[in-house]
Amino acid sequence: MSVYDPLGLLANVLMFLKVLLQDIWRSNIGWDEPIAGQQLSKWRTWLSVLDNVEKVSVPRCYRTITTSSSVIQLHVFVDASKNGYAAVAYFRYEEGDSIECAFVAAKTRVAPLKYVSIPRLELQAAVIGMRLAKATEETHRIPVQKRFF
């Protein structure tokens, strides 16, 4: 089972759920058993956040006007924790004194069930960040002059 979110617009909401489901899995609760305690509280929190998903609005265009004098940069941020790791990509448009940023895509992964050190997870985040940057440049016609990781 998966959620179709190719751009990662809901990555932060889904990451919370992925971590919660992994936590429930670790506690050996059966599929037909009710969850309780802190897990139930987290589940209710996720359900309350889910109501706000329909209010998410993302512009279809990154920028309405781009001239030949625009400097276009790709910025990719990555991070990791004991629960998982993520990468997010933005375009940054600079023209004269005007600067605009636009969300491009995001990717998240939960940490494996087997213990992995935080530095190793940071490296995994860097890998998905590089892959996200490569995919972003290959699938867009926007000429990127500089890349920042």
mmCIF file of N, CA and C in Angstrom:
data_model
loop_
_atom_site.group_PDB
_atom_site.id
_atom_site.type_symbol
_atom_site.label_atom_id
_atom_site.label_comp_id
_atom_site.label_asym_id
_atom_site.label_seq_id
_atom_site.Cartn_x
_atom_site.Cartn_y
_atom_site.Cartn_z
ATOM 1 N N MET A 1 0.848 -1.173 0.000
ATOM 2 C CA MET A 1 0.000 0.000 0.000
ATOM 3 C C MET A 1 0.893 1.235 0.000
ATOM 4 N N SER A 2 0.512 2.220 -0.776
ATOM 5 C CA SER A 2 1.296 3.449 -0.827
ATOM 6 C C SER A 2 0.383 4.632 -1.103
ATOM 7 N N VAL A 3 0.915 5.804 -0.923
ATOM 8 C CA VAL A 3 0.205 7.043 -1.202
ATOM 9 C C VAL A 3 0.869 7.674 -2.413
ATOM 10 N N TYR A 4 0.074 8.080 -3.390
ATOM 11 C CA TYR A 4 0.624 8.693 -4.591
ATOM 12 C C TYR A 4 0.886 10.168 -4.315
ATOM 13 N N ASP A 5 2.123 10.491 -4.108
ATOM 14 C CA ASP A 5 2.559 11.864 -3.848
ATOM 15 C C ASP A 5 3.936 12.038 -4.501
ATOM 16 N N PRO A 6 3.992 12.069 -5.836
ATOM 17 C CA PRO A 6 5.294 12.065 -6.519
ATOM 18 C C PRO A 6 6.169 13.277 -6.226
ATOM 19 N N LEU A 7 5.586 14.417 -5.904
ATOM 20 C CA LEU A 7 6.389 15.611 -5.621
ATOM 21 C C LEU A 7 6.727 15.754 -4.143
ATOM 22 N N GLY A 8 6.133 14.945 -3.311
ATOM 23 C CA GLY A 8 6.407 15.036 -1.886
ATOM 24 C C GLY A 8 5.731 16.222 -1.225
ATOM 25 N N LEU A 9 4.607 16.661 -1.769
ATOM 26 C CA LEU A 9 3.911 17.812 -1.200
ATOM 27 C C LEU A 9 3.394 17.523 0.206
ATOM 28 N N LEU A 10 3.145 16.260 0.489
ATOM 29 C CA LEU A 10 2.649 15.865 1.810
ATOM 30 C C LEU A 10 3.703 15.095 2.597
ATOM 31 N N ALA A 11 4.950 15.260 2.245
ATOM 32 C CA ALA A 11 6.034 14.482 2.858
ATOM 33 C C ALA A 11 6.071 14.619 4.369
ATOM 34 N N ASN A 12 5.883 15.818 4.882
ATOM 35 C CA ASN A 12 5.956 16.005 6.335
ATOM 36 C C ASN A 12 4.793 15.317 7.048
ATOM 37 N N VAL A 13 3.612 15.333 6.458
ATOM 38 C CA VAL A 13 2.451 14.687 7.064
ATOM 39 C C VAL A 13 2.605 13.170 7.003
ATOM 40 N N LEU A 14 3.051 12.674 5.866
ATOM 41 C CA LEU A 14 3.197 11.229 5.696
ATOM 42 C C LEU A 14 4.360 10.670 6.511
ATOM 43 N N MET A 15 5.416 11.451 6.700
ATOM 44 C CA MET A 15 6.555 10.979 7.494
ATOM 45 C C MET A 15 6.122 10.711 8.934
ATOM 46 N N PHE A 16 5.296 11.586 9.483
ATOM 47 C CA PHE A 16 4.778 11.389 10.844
ATOM 48 C C PHE A 16 4.038 10.055 10.924
ATOM 49 N N LEU A 17 3.211 9.767 9.914
ATOM 50 C CA LEU A 17 2.455 8.516 9.901
ATOM 51 C C LEU A 17 3.376 7.309 9.738
ATOM 52 N N LYS A 18 4.364 7.405 8.868
ATOM 53 C CA LYS A 18 5.298 6.297 8.655
ATOM 54 C C LYS A 18 6.036 5.936 9.950
ATOM 55 N N VAL A 19 6.472 6.952 10.677
ATOM 56 C CA VAL A 19 7.181 6.731 11.945
ATOM 57 C C VAL A 19 6.229 6.107 12.965
ATOM 58 N N LEU A 20 4.992 6.593 13.004
ATOM 59 C CA LEU A 20 4.003 6.034 13.932
ATOM 60 C C LEU A 20 3.711 4.573 13.608
ATOM 61 N N LEU A 21 3.511 4.259 12.336
ATOM 62 C CA LEU A 21 3.241 2.871 11.953
ATOM 63 C C LEU A 21 4.424 1.966 12.274
ATOM 64 N N GLN A 22 5.633 2.472 12.083
ATOM 65 C CA GLN A 22 6.815 1.681 12.425
ATOM 66 C C GLN A 22 6.885 1.446 13.937
ATOM 67 N N ASP A 23 6.530 2.461 14.720
ATOM 68 C CA ASP A 23 6.511 2.330 16.178
ATOM 69 C C ASP A 23 5.476 1.285 16.616
ATOM 70 N N ILE A 24 4.310 1.322 15.988
ATOM 71 C CA ILE A 24 3.275 0.332 16.288
ATOM 72 C C ILE A 24 3.750 -1.069 15.901
ATOM 73 N N TRP A 25 4.423 -1.172 14.771
ATOM 74 C CA TRP A 25 4.959 -2.461 14.318
ATOM 75 C C TRP A 25 5.961 -3.022 15.317
ATOM 76 N N ARG A 26 6.824 -2.148 15.831
ATOM 77 C CA ARG A 26 7.830 -2.583 16.816
ATOM 78 C C ARG A 26 7.205 -3.088 18.109
ATOM 79 N N SER A 27 6.036 -2.593 18.461
ATOM 80 C CA SER A 27 5.398 -2.994 19.717
ATOM 81 C C SER A 27 4.629 -4.314 19.594
ATOM 82 N N ASN A 28 4.712 -4.941 18.426
ATOM 83 C CA ASN A 28 4.098 -6.257 18.179
ATOM 84 C C ASN A 28 2.588 -6.286 18.412
ATOM 85 N N ILE A 29 1.910 -5.198 18.107
ATOM 86 C CA ILE A 29 0.457 -5.156 18.202
ATOM 87 C C ILE A 29 -0.104 -5.816 16.934
ATOM 88 N N GLY A 30 -1.069 -6.695 17.109
ATOM 89 C CA GLY A 30 -1.699 -7.348 15.974
ATOM 90 C C GLY A 30 -2.595 -6.387 15.203
ATOM 91 N N TRP A 31 -2.941 -6.762 13.973
ATOM 92 C CA TRP A 31 -3.760 -5.889 13.125
ATOM 93 C C TRP A 31 -5.155 -5.675 13.690
ATOM 94 N N ASP A 32 -5.669 -6.640 14.419
ATOM 95 C CA ASP A 32 -7.020 -6.514 14.957
ATOM 96 C C ASP A 32 -7.045 -6.059 16.415
ATOM 97 N N GLU A 33 -5.903 -5.725 16.966
ATOM 98 C CA GLU A 33 -5.839 -5.252 18.348
ATOM 99 C C GLU A 33 -5.857 -3.725 18.380
ATOM 100 N N PRO A 34 -6.543 -3.136 19.354
ATOM 101 C CA PRO A 34 -6.555 -1.671 19.448
ATOM 102 C C PRO A 34 -5.215 -1.143 19.976
ATOM 103 N N ILE A 35 -4.859 0.049 19.531
ATOM 104 C CA ILE A 35 -3.653 0.681 20.061
ATOM 105 C C ILE A 35 -4.047 1.535 21.263
ATOM 106 N N ALA A 36 -3.099 1.783 22.149
ATOM 107 C CA ALA A 36 -3.412 2.525 23.374
ATOM 108 C C ALA A 36 -2.237 3.416 23.754
ATOM 109 N N GLY A 37 -2.455 4.237 24.743
ATOM 110 C CA GLY A 37 -1.390 5.067 25.306
ATOM 111 C C GLY A 37 -0.898 6.147 24.365
ATOM 112 N N GLN A 38 0.404 6.290 24.345
ATOM 113 C CA GLN A 38 1.031 7.344 23.557
ATOM 114 C C GLN A 38 0.813 7.137 22.062
ATOM 115 N N GLN A 39 0.760 5.897 21.620
ATOM 116 C CA GLN A 39 0.525 5.624 20.207
ATOM 117 C C GLN A 39 -0.871 6.080 19.780
ATOM 118 N N LEU A 40 -1.855 5.875 20.628
ATOM 119 C CA LEU A 40 -3.215 6.328 20.332
ATOM 120 C C LEU A 40 -3.262 7.850 20.278
ATOM 121 N N SER A 41 -2.548 8.488 21.181
ATOM 122 C CA SER A 41 -2.483 9.953 21.192
ATOM 123 C C SER A 41 -1.854 10.475 19.899
ATOM 124 N N LYS A 42 -0.764 9.845 19.458
ATOM 125 C CA LYS A 42 -0.116 10.250 18.203
ATOM 126 C C LYS A 42 -1.041 10.010 17.011
ATOM 127 N N TRP A 43 -1.771 8.889 17.034
ATOM 128 C CA TRP A 43 -2.697 8.584 15.952
ATOM 129 C C TRP A 43 -3.781 9.663 15.852
ATOM 130 N N ARG A 44 -4.325 10.058 16.996
ATOM 131 C CA ARG A 44 -5.357 11.109 16.998
ATOM 132 C C ARG A 44 -4.787 12.445 16.534
ATOM 133 N N THR A 45 -3.544 12.735 16.898
ATOM 134 C CA THR A 45 -2.895 13.955 16.430
ATOM 135 C C THR A 45 -2.774 13.936 14.916
ATOM 136 N N TRP A 46 -2.349 12.788 14.355
ATOM 137 C CA TRP A 46 -2.213 12.676 12.903
ATOM 138 C C TRP A 46 -3.564 12.847 12.218
ATOM 139 N N LEU A 47 -4.611 12.259 12.781
ATOM 140 C CA LEU A 47 -5.936 12.407 12.186
ATOM 141 C C LEU A 47 -6.397 13.864 12.189
ATOM 142 N N SER A 48 -6.064 14.602 13.253
ATOM 143 C CA SER A 48 -6.457 16.015 13.300
ATOM 144 C C SER A 48 -5.683 16.843 12.278
ATOM 145 N N VAL A 49 -4.440 16.480 12.034
ATOM 146 C CA VAL A 49 -3.638 17.181 11.018
ATOM 147 C C VAL A 49 -4.134 16.838 9.622
ATOM 148 N N LEU A 50 -4.600 15.630 9.448
ATOM 149 C CA LEU A 50 -5.073 15.173 8.149
ATOM 150 C C LEU A 50 -6.211 16.035 7.619
ATOM 151 N N ASP A 51 -7.037 16.578 8.516
ATOM 152 C CA ASP A 51 -8.125 17.466 8.084
ATOM 153 C C ASP A 51 -7.599 18.703 7.363
ATOM 154 N N ASN A 52 -6.394 19.134 7.700
ATOM 155 C CA ASN A 52 -5.828 20.340 7.091
ATOM 156 C C ASN A 52 -5.187 20.079 5.728
ATOM 157 N N VAL A 53 -5.047 18.829 5.350
ATOM 158 C CA VAL A 53 -4.394 18.507 4.077
ATOM 159 C C VAL A 53 -5.165 19.083 2.899
ATOM 160 N N GLU A 54 -6.482 19.075 2.974
ATOM 161 C CA GLU A 54 -7.269 19.594 1.856
ATOM 162 C C GLU A 54 -7.115 21.109 1.692
ATOM 163 N N LYS A 55 -6.550 21.767 2.685
ATOM 164 C CA LYS A 55 -6.335 23.208 2.606
ATOM 165 C C LYS A 55 -4.984 23.562 1.995
ATOM 166 N N VAL A 56 -4.151 22.557 1.737
ATOM 167 C CA VAL A 56 -2.829 22.800 1.163
ATOM 168 C C VAL A 56 -2.988 23.337 -0.252
ATOM 169 N N SER A 57 -2.297 24.404 -0.542
ATOM 170 C CA SER A 57 -2.357 25.017 -1.865
ATOM 171 C C SER A 57 -0.938 25.274 -2.342
ATOM 172 N N VAL A 58 -0.623 24.747 -3.501
ATOM 173 C CA VAL A 58 0.710 24.919 -4.075
ATOM 174 C C VAL A 58 0.553 25.514 -5.468
ATOM 175 N N PRO A 59 1.202 26.649 -5.754
ATOM 176 C CA PRO A 59 1.094 27.226 -7.092
ATOM 177 C C PRO A 59 1.647 26.281 -8.164
ATOM 178 N N ARG A 60 0.997 26.227 -9.305
ATOM 179 C CA ARG A 60 1.440 25.348 -10.386
ATOM 180 C C ARG A 60 2.720 25.863 -11.040
ATOM 181 N N CYS A 61 2.896 27.165 -11.077
ATOM 182 C CA CYS A 61 4.095 27.743 -11.692
ATOM 183 C C CYS A 61 5.111 28.091 -10.611
ATOM 184 N N TYR A 62 6.376 27.851 -10.902
ATOM 185 C CA TYR A 62 7.424 28.246 -9.964
ATOM 186 C C TYR A 62 7.565 29.753 -9.941
ATOM 187 N N ARG A 63 7.499 30.334 -11.127
ATOM 188 C CA ARG A 63 7.627 31.775 -11.269
ATOM 189 C C ARG A 63 6.925 32.169 -12.554
ATOM 190 N N THR A 64 6.205 33.255 -12.535
ATOM 191 C CA THR A 64 5.429 33.621 -13.712
ATOM 192 C C THR A 64 6.296 34.179 -14.842
ATOM 193 N N ILE A 65 7.309 34.965 -14.514
ATOM 194 C CA ILE A 65 8.167 35.559 -15.549
ATOM 195 C C ILE A 65 9.624 35.263 -15.226
ATOM 196 N N THR A 66 10.326 34.702 -16.191
ATOM 197 C CA THR A 66 11.759 34.465 -16.057
ATOM 198 C C THR A 66 12.448 35.094 -17.262
ATOM 199 N N THR A 67 13.401 35.955 -16.992
ATOM 200 C CA THR A 67 14.133 36.591 -18.091
ATOM 201 C C THR A 67 15.518 35.973 -18.201
ATOM 202 N N SER A 68 16.213 36.335 -19.248
ATOM 203 C CA SER A 68 17.558 35.788 -19.453
ATOM 204 C C SER A 68 18.544 36.281 -18.402
ATOM 205 N N SER A 69 18.207 37.376 -17.708
ATOM 206 C CA SER A 69 19.111 37.891 -16.674
ATOM 207 C C SER A 69 18.850 37.245 -15.305
ATOM 208 N N SER A 70 17.874 36.351 -15.223
ATOM 209 C CA SER A 70 17.582 35.679 -13.958
ATOM 210 C C SER A 70 18.671 34.661 -13.625
ATOM 211 N N VAL A 71 19.097 34.670 -12.371
ATOM 212 C CA VAL A 71 20.019 33.653 -11.879
ATOM 213 C C VAL A 71 19.166 32.613 -11.162
ATOM 214 N N ILE A 72 19.227 31.389 -11.654
ATOM 215 C CA ILE A 72 18.406 30.326 -11.088
ATOM 216 C C ILE A 72 19.308 29.335 -10.370
ATOM 217 N N GLN A 73 18.981 29.095 -9.107
ATOM 218 C CA GLN A 73 19.770 28.184 -8.280
ATOM 219 C C GLN A 73 18.873 27.045 -7.798
ATOM 220 N N LEU A 74 19.489 25.899 -7.597
ATOM 221 C CA LEU A 74 18.806 24.759 -7.001
ATOM 222 C C LEU A 74 19.368 24.560 -5.604
ATOM 223 N N HIS A 75 18.515 24.628 -4.606
ATOM 224 C CA HIS A 75 18.923 24.430 -3.219
ATOM 225 C C HIS A 75 18.310 23.124 -2.717
ATOM 226 N N VAL A 76 19.143 22.249 -2.165
ATOM 227 C CA VAL A 76 18.682 20.976 -1.628
ATOM 228 C C VAL A 76 19.107 20.892 -0.167
ATOM 229 N N PHE A 77 18.136 20.659 0.705
ATOM 230 C CA PHE A 77 18.384 20.517 2.136
ATOM 231 C C PHE A 77 18.114 19.074 2.532
ATOM 232 N N VAL A 78 18.976 18.518 3.365
ATOM 233 C CA VAL A 78 18.784 17.153 3.861
ATOM 234 C C VAL A 78 18.962 17.146 5.375
ATOM 235 N N ASP A 79 18.316 16.178 6.009
ATOM 236 C CA ASP A 79 18.477 16.023 7.447
ATOM 237 C C ASP A 79 18.077 14.604 7.828
ATOM 238 N N ALA A 80 18.529 14.185 9.004
ATOM 239 C CA ALA A 80 18.212 12.855 9.497
ATOM 240 C C ALA A 80 18.058 12.891 11.009
ATOM 241 N N SER A 81 17.309 11.934 11.510
ATOM 242 C CA SER A 81 17.156 11.734 12.951
ATOM 243 C C SER A 81 17.062 10.238 13.184
ATOM 244 N N LYS A 82 16.864 9.841 14.417
ATOM 245 C CA LYS A 82 16.756 8.413 14.708
ATOM 246 C C LYS A 82 15.517 7.798 14.064
ATOM 247 N N ASN A 83 14.535 8.631 13.713
ATOM 248 C CA ASN A 83 13.294 8.129 13.115
ATOM 249 C C ASN A 83 13.345 8.006 11.598
ATOM 250 N N GLY A 84 14.167 8.812 10.948
ATOM 251 C CA GLY A 84 14.214 8.766 9.494
ATOM 252 C C GLY A 84 15.048 9.885 8.927
ATOM 253 N N TYR A 85 14.948 10.060 7.612
ATOM 254 C CA TYR A 85 15.717 11.102 6.940
ATOM 255 C C TYR A 85 14.911 11.665 5.781
ATOM 256 N N ALA A 86 15.287 12.879 5.352
ATOM 257 C CA ALA A 86 14.502 13.566 4.334
ATOM 258 C C ALA A 86 15.381 14.490 3.509
ATOM 259 N N ALA A 87 14.855 14.835 2.330
ATOM 260 C CA ALA A 87 15.498 15.806 1.449
ATOM 261 C C ALA A 87 14.400 16.662 0.828
ATOM 262 N N VAL A 88 14.700 17.940 0.623
ATOM 263 C CA VAL A 88 13.753 18.851 -0.014
ATOM 264 C C VAL A 88 14.522 19.744 -0.978
ATOM 265 N N ALA A 89 13.911 20.046 -2.127
ATOM 266 C CA ALA A 89 14.560 20.859 -3.159
ATOM 267 C C ALA A 89 13.734 22.106 -3.440
ATOM 268 N N TYR A 90 14.447 23.230 -3.636
ATOM 269 C CA TYR A 90 13.827 24.510 -3.961
ATOM 270 C C TYR A 90 14.569 25.139 -5.128
ATOM 271 N N PHE A 91 13.821 25.867 -5.968
ATOM 272 C CA PHE A 91 14.443 26.756 -6.937
ATOM 273 C C PHE A 91 14.494 28.137 -6.313
ATOM 274 N N ARG A 92 15.615 28.837 -6.530
ATOM 275 C CA ARG A 92 15.769 30.211 -6.041
ATOM 276 C C ARG A 92 16.039 31.090 -7.243
ATOM 277 N N TYR A 93 15.151 32.040 -7.474
ATOM 278 C CA TYR A 93 15.266 32.957 -8.598
ATOM 279 C C TYR A 93 15.769 34.300 -8.076
ATOM 280 N N GLU A 94 16.815 34.792 -8.709
ATOM 281 C CA GLU A 94 17.373 36.085 -8.319
ATOM 282 C C GLU A 94 17.473 36.953 -9.556
ATOM 283 N N GLU A 95 16.848 38.122 -9.476
ATOM 284 C CA GLU A 95 16.894 39.075 -10.581
ATOM 285 C C GLU A 95 16.970 40.472 -9.992
ATOM 286 N N GLY A 96 18.140 41.079 -10.105
ATOM 287 C CA GLY A 96 18.346 42.381 -9.491
ATOM 288 C C GLY A 96 18.222 42.279 -7.985
ATOM 289 N N ASP A 97 17.335 43.085 -7.399
ATOM 290 C CA ASP A 97 17.108 43.052 -5.956
ATOM 291 C C ASP A 97 15.989 42.089 -5.563
ATOM 292 N N SER A 98 15.366 41.466 -6.544
ATOM 293 C CA SER A 98 14.234 40.586 -6.285
ATOM 294 C C SER A 98 14.682 39.128 -6.157
ATOM 295 N N ILE A 99 14.227 38.466 -5.097
ATOM 296 C CA ILE A 99 14.538 37.055 -4.870
ATOM 297 C C ILE A 99 13.230 36.321 -4.596
ATOM 298 N N GLU A 100 13.035 35.200 -5.300
ATOM 299 C CA GLU A 100 11.867 34.359 -5.093
ATOM 300 C C GLU A 100 12.318 32.918 -4.945
ATOM 301 N N CYS A 101 11.621 32.168 -4.095
ATOM 302 C CA CYS A 101 11.911 30.747 -3.918
ATOM 303 C C CYS A 101 10.657 29.945 -4.196
ATOM 304 N N ALA A 102 10.843 28.753 -4.752
ATOM 305 C CA ALA A 102 9.715 27.888 -5.069
ATOM 306 C C ALA A 102 10.031 26.450 -4.682
ATOM 307 N N PHE A 103 9.122 25.830 -3.970
ATOM 308 C CA PHE A 103 9.246 24.419 -3.611
ATOM 309 C C PHE A 103 9.181 23.577 -4.875
ATOM 310 N N VAL A 104 10.092 22.603 -4.986
ATOM 311 C CA VAL A 104 10.112 21.724 -6.157
ATOM 312 C C VAL A 104 9.652 20.323 -5.779
ATOM 313 N N ALA A 105 10.325 19.693 -4.822
ATOM 314 C CA ALA A 105 9.993 18.316 -4.453
ATOM 315 C C ALA A 105 10.607 17.960 -3.109
ATOM 316 N N ALA A 106 10.124 16.870 -2.528
ATOM 317 C CA ALA A 106 10.659 16.365 -1.268
ATOM 318 C C ALA A 106 10.581 14.843 -1.263
ATOM 319 N N LYS A 107 11.475 14.231 -0.517
ATOM 320 C CA LYS A 107 11.499 12.776 -0.341
ATOM 321 C C LYS A 107 11.768 12.474 1.124
ATOM 322 N N THR A 108 11.119 11.443 1.641
ATOM 323 C CA THR A 108 11.358 11.018 3.019
ATOM 324 C C THR A 108 11.489 9.505 3.073
ATOM 325 N N ARG A 109 12.201 9.053 4.061
ATOM 326 C CA ARG A 109 12.344 7.618 4.328
ATOM 327 C C ARG A 109 12.393 7.428 5.848
ATOM 328 N N VAL A 110 11.793 6.351 6.328
ATOM 329 C CA VAL A 110 11.920 6.034 7.751
ATOM 330 C C VAL A 110 13.219 5.260 7.950
ATOM 331 N N ALA A 111 13.757 5.352 9.154
ATOM 332 C CA ALA A 111 14.974 4.606 9.483
ATOM 333 C C ALA A 111 14.635 3.117 9.516
ATOM 334 N N PRO A 112 15.578 2.272 9.178
ATOM 335 C CA PRO A 112 15.310 0.832 9.220
ATOM 336 C C PRO A 112 15.009 0.355 10.641
ATOM 337 N N LEU A 113 14.325 -0.777 10.749
ATOM 338 C CA LEU A 113 14.019 -1.336 12.068
ATOM 339 C C LEU A 113 15.293 -1.688 12.818
ATOM 340 N N LYS A 114 16.287 -2.192 12.093
ATOM 341 C CA LYS A 114 17.586 -2.484 12.696
ATOM 342 C C LYS A 114 18.300 -1.158 12.963
ATOM 343 N N TYR A 115 18.954 -1.047 14.108
ATOM 344 C CA TYR A 115 19.613 0.212 14.490
ATOM 345 C C TYR A 115 20.650 0.639 13.457
ATOM 346 N N VAL A 116 20.592 1.924 13.094
ATOM 347 C CA VAL A 116 21.569 2.549 12.206
ATOM 348 C C VAL A 116 21.991 3.854 12.880
ATOM 349 N N SER A 117 23.271 4.152 12.878
ATOM 350 C CA SER A 117 23.760 5.359 13.548
ATOM 351 C C SER A 117 23.263 6.622 12.831
ATOM 352 N N ILE A 118 23.213 7.717 13.572
ATOM 353 C CA ILE A 118 22.768 8.997 13.008
ATOM 354 C C ILE A 118 23.689 9.443 11.867
ATOM 355 N N PRO A 119 25.033 9.342 12.010
ATOM 356 C CA PRO A 119 25.888 9.715 10.872
ATOM 357 C C PRO A 119 25.593 8.895 9.611
ATOM 358 N N ARG A 120 25.285 7.618 9.771
ATOM 359 C CA ARG A 120 24.948 6.783 8.617
ATOM 360 C C ARG A 120 23.628 7.248 7.987
ATOM 361 N N LEU A 121 22.658 7.607 8.837
ATOM 362 C CA LEU A 121 21.394 8.130 8.323
ATOM 363 C C LEU A 121 21.583 9.470 7.625
ATOM 364 N N GLU A 122 22.501 10.292 8.147
ATOM 365 C CA GLU A 122 22.824 11.565 7.478
ATOM 366 C C GLU A 122 23.393 11.308 6.083
ATOM 367 N N LEU A 123 24.231 10.281 5.964
ATOM 368 C CA LEU A 123 24.753 9.919 4.640
ATOM 369 C C LEU A 123 23.638 9.432 3.719
ATOM 370 N N GLN A 124 22.698 8.670 4.257
ATOM 371 C CA GLN A 124 21.563 8.218 3.460
ATOM 372 C C GLN A 124 20.727 9.420 2.996
ATOM 373 N N ALA A 125 20.578 10.412 3.870
ATOM 374 C CA ALA A 125 19.860 11.630 3.500
ATOM 375 C C ALA A 125 20.591 12.356 2.375
ATOM 376 N N ALA A 126 21.909 12.393 2.451
ATOM 377 C CA ALA A 126 22.693 13.028 1.384
ATOM 378 C C ALA A 126 22.498 12.296 0.058
ATOM 379 N N VAL A 127 22.404 10.977 0.115
ATOM 380 C CA VAL A 127 22.185 10.192 -1.103
ATOM 381 C C VAL A 127 20.838 10.527 -1.731
ATOM 382 N N ILE A 128 19.763 10.546 -0.913
ATOM 383 C CA ILE A 128 18.472 10.866 -1.526
ATOM 384 C C ILE A 128 18.412 12.330 -1.960
ATOM 385 N N GLY A 129 19.182 13.201 -1.286
ATOM 386 C CA GLY A 129 19.270 14.594 -1.716
ATOM 387 C C GLY A 129 19.929 14.726 -3.080
ATOM 388 N N MET A 130 21.000 13.983 -3.288
ATOM 389 C CA MET A 130 21.677 14.008 -4.593
ATOM 390 C C MET A 130 20.772 13.434 -5.683
ATOM 391 N N ARG A 131 20.085 12.343 -5.368
ATOM 392 C CA ARG A 131 19.165 11.737 -6.344
ATOM 393 C C ARG A 131 18.012 12.679 -6.666
ATOM 394 N N LEU A 132 17.519 13.380 -5.656
ATOM 395 C CA LEU A 132 16.442 14.346 -5.868
ATOM 396 C C LEU A 132 16.915 15.493 -6.745
ATOM 397 N N ALA A 133 18.130 15.980 -6.497
ATOM 398 C CA ALA A 133 18.687 17.059 -7.317
ATOM 399 C C ALA A 133 18.858 16.605 -8.768
ATOM 400 N N LYS A 134 19.384 15.411 -8.957
ATOM 401 C CA LYS A 134 19.581 14.882 -10.306
ATOM 402 C C LYS A 134 18.245 14.731 -11.036
ATOM 403 N N ALA A 135 17.257 14.153 -10.355
ATOM 404 C CA ALA A 135 15.940 13.974 -10.965
ATOM 405 C C ALA A 135 15.291 15.322 -11.278
ATOM 406 N N THR A 136 15.475 16.290 -10.398
ATOM 407 C CA THR A 136 14.909 17.620 -10.609
ATOM 408 C C THR A 136 15.498 18.262 -11.854
ATOM 409 N N GLU A 137 16.806 18.195 -11.998
ATOM 410 C CA GLU A 137 17.442 18.804 -13.166
ATOM 411 C C GLU A 137 17.106 18.066 -14.458
ATOM 412 N N GLU A 138 16.972 16.746 -14.387
ATOM 413 C CA GLU A 138 16.661 15.965 -15.588
ATOM 414 C C GLU A 138 15.227 16.164 -16.050
ATOM 415 N N THR A 139 14.320 16.438 -15.138
ATOM 416 C CA THR A 139 12.909 16.527 -15.494
ATOM 417 C C THR A 139 12.402 17.950 -15.696
ATOM 418 N N HIS A 140 13.256 18.939 -15.500
ATOM 419 C CA HIS A 140 12.864 20.337 -15.707
ATOM 420 C C HIS A 140 13.661 20.937 -16.859
ATOM 421 N N ARG A 141 13.032 21.860 -17.534
ATOM 422 C CA ARG A 141 13.724 22.600 -18.611
ATOM 423 C C ARG A 141 14.374 23.874 -18.095
ATOM 424 N N ILE A 142 14.256 24.110 -16.822
ATOM 425 C CA ILE A 142 14.801 25.331 -16.212
ATOM 426 C C ILE A 142 16.320 25.210 -16.112
ATOM 427 N N PRO A 143 17.052 26.157 -16.704
ATOM 428 C CA PRO A 143 18.520 26.088 -16.645
ATOM 429 C C PRO A 143 19.050 26.532 -15.283
ATOM 430 N N VAL A 144 19.629 25.605 -14.549
ATOM 431 C CA VAL A 144 20.157 25.901 -13.219
ATOM 432 C C VAL A 144 21.601 26.335 -13.344
ATOM 433 N N GLN A 145 21.926 27.547 -12.824
ATOM 434 C CA GLN A 145 23.296 28.035 -12.887
ATOM 435 C C GLN A 145 24.140 27.557 -11.706
ATOM 436 N N LYS A 146 23.531 27.454 -10.534
ATOM 437 C CA LYS A 146 24.282 27.053 -9.337
ATOM 438 C C LYS A 146 23.467 26.041 -8.541
ATOM 439 N N ARG A 147 24.193 25.171 -7.848
ATOM 440 C CA ARG A 147 23.577 24.164 -6.986
ATOM 441 C C ARG A 147 24.136 24.307 -5.572
ATOM 442 N N PHE A 148 23.258 24.227 -4.607
ATOM 443 C CA PHE A 148 23.675 24.311 -3.210
ATOM 444 C C PHE A 148 23.097 23.127 -2.461
ATOM 445 N N PHE A 149 23.949 22.437 -1.698
ATOM 446 C CA PHE A 149 23.520 21.278 -0.930
ATOM 447 C C PHE A 149 23.796 21.537 0.541
#
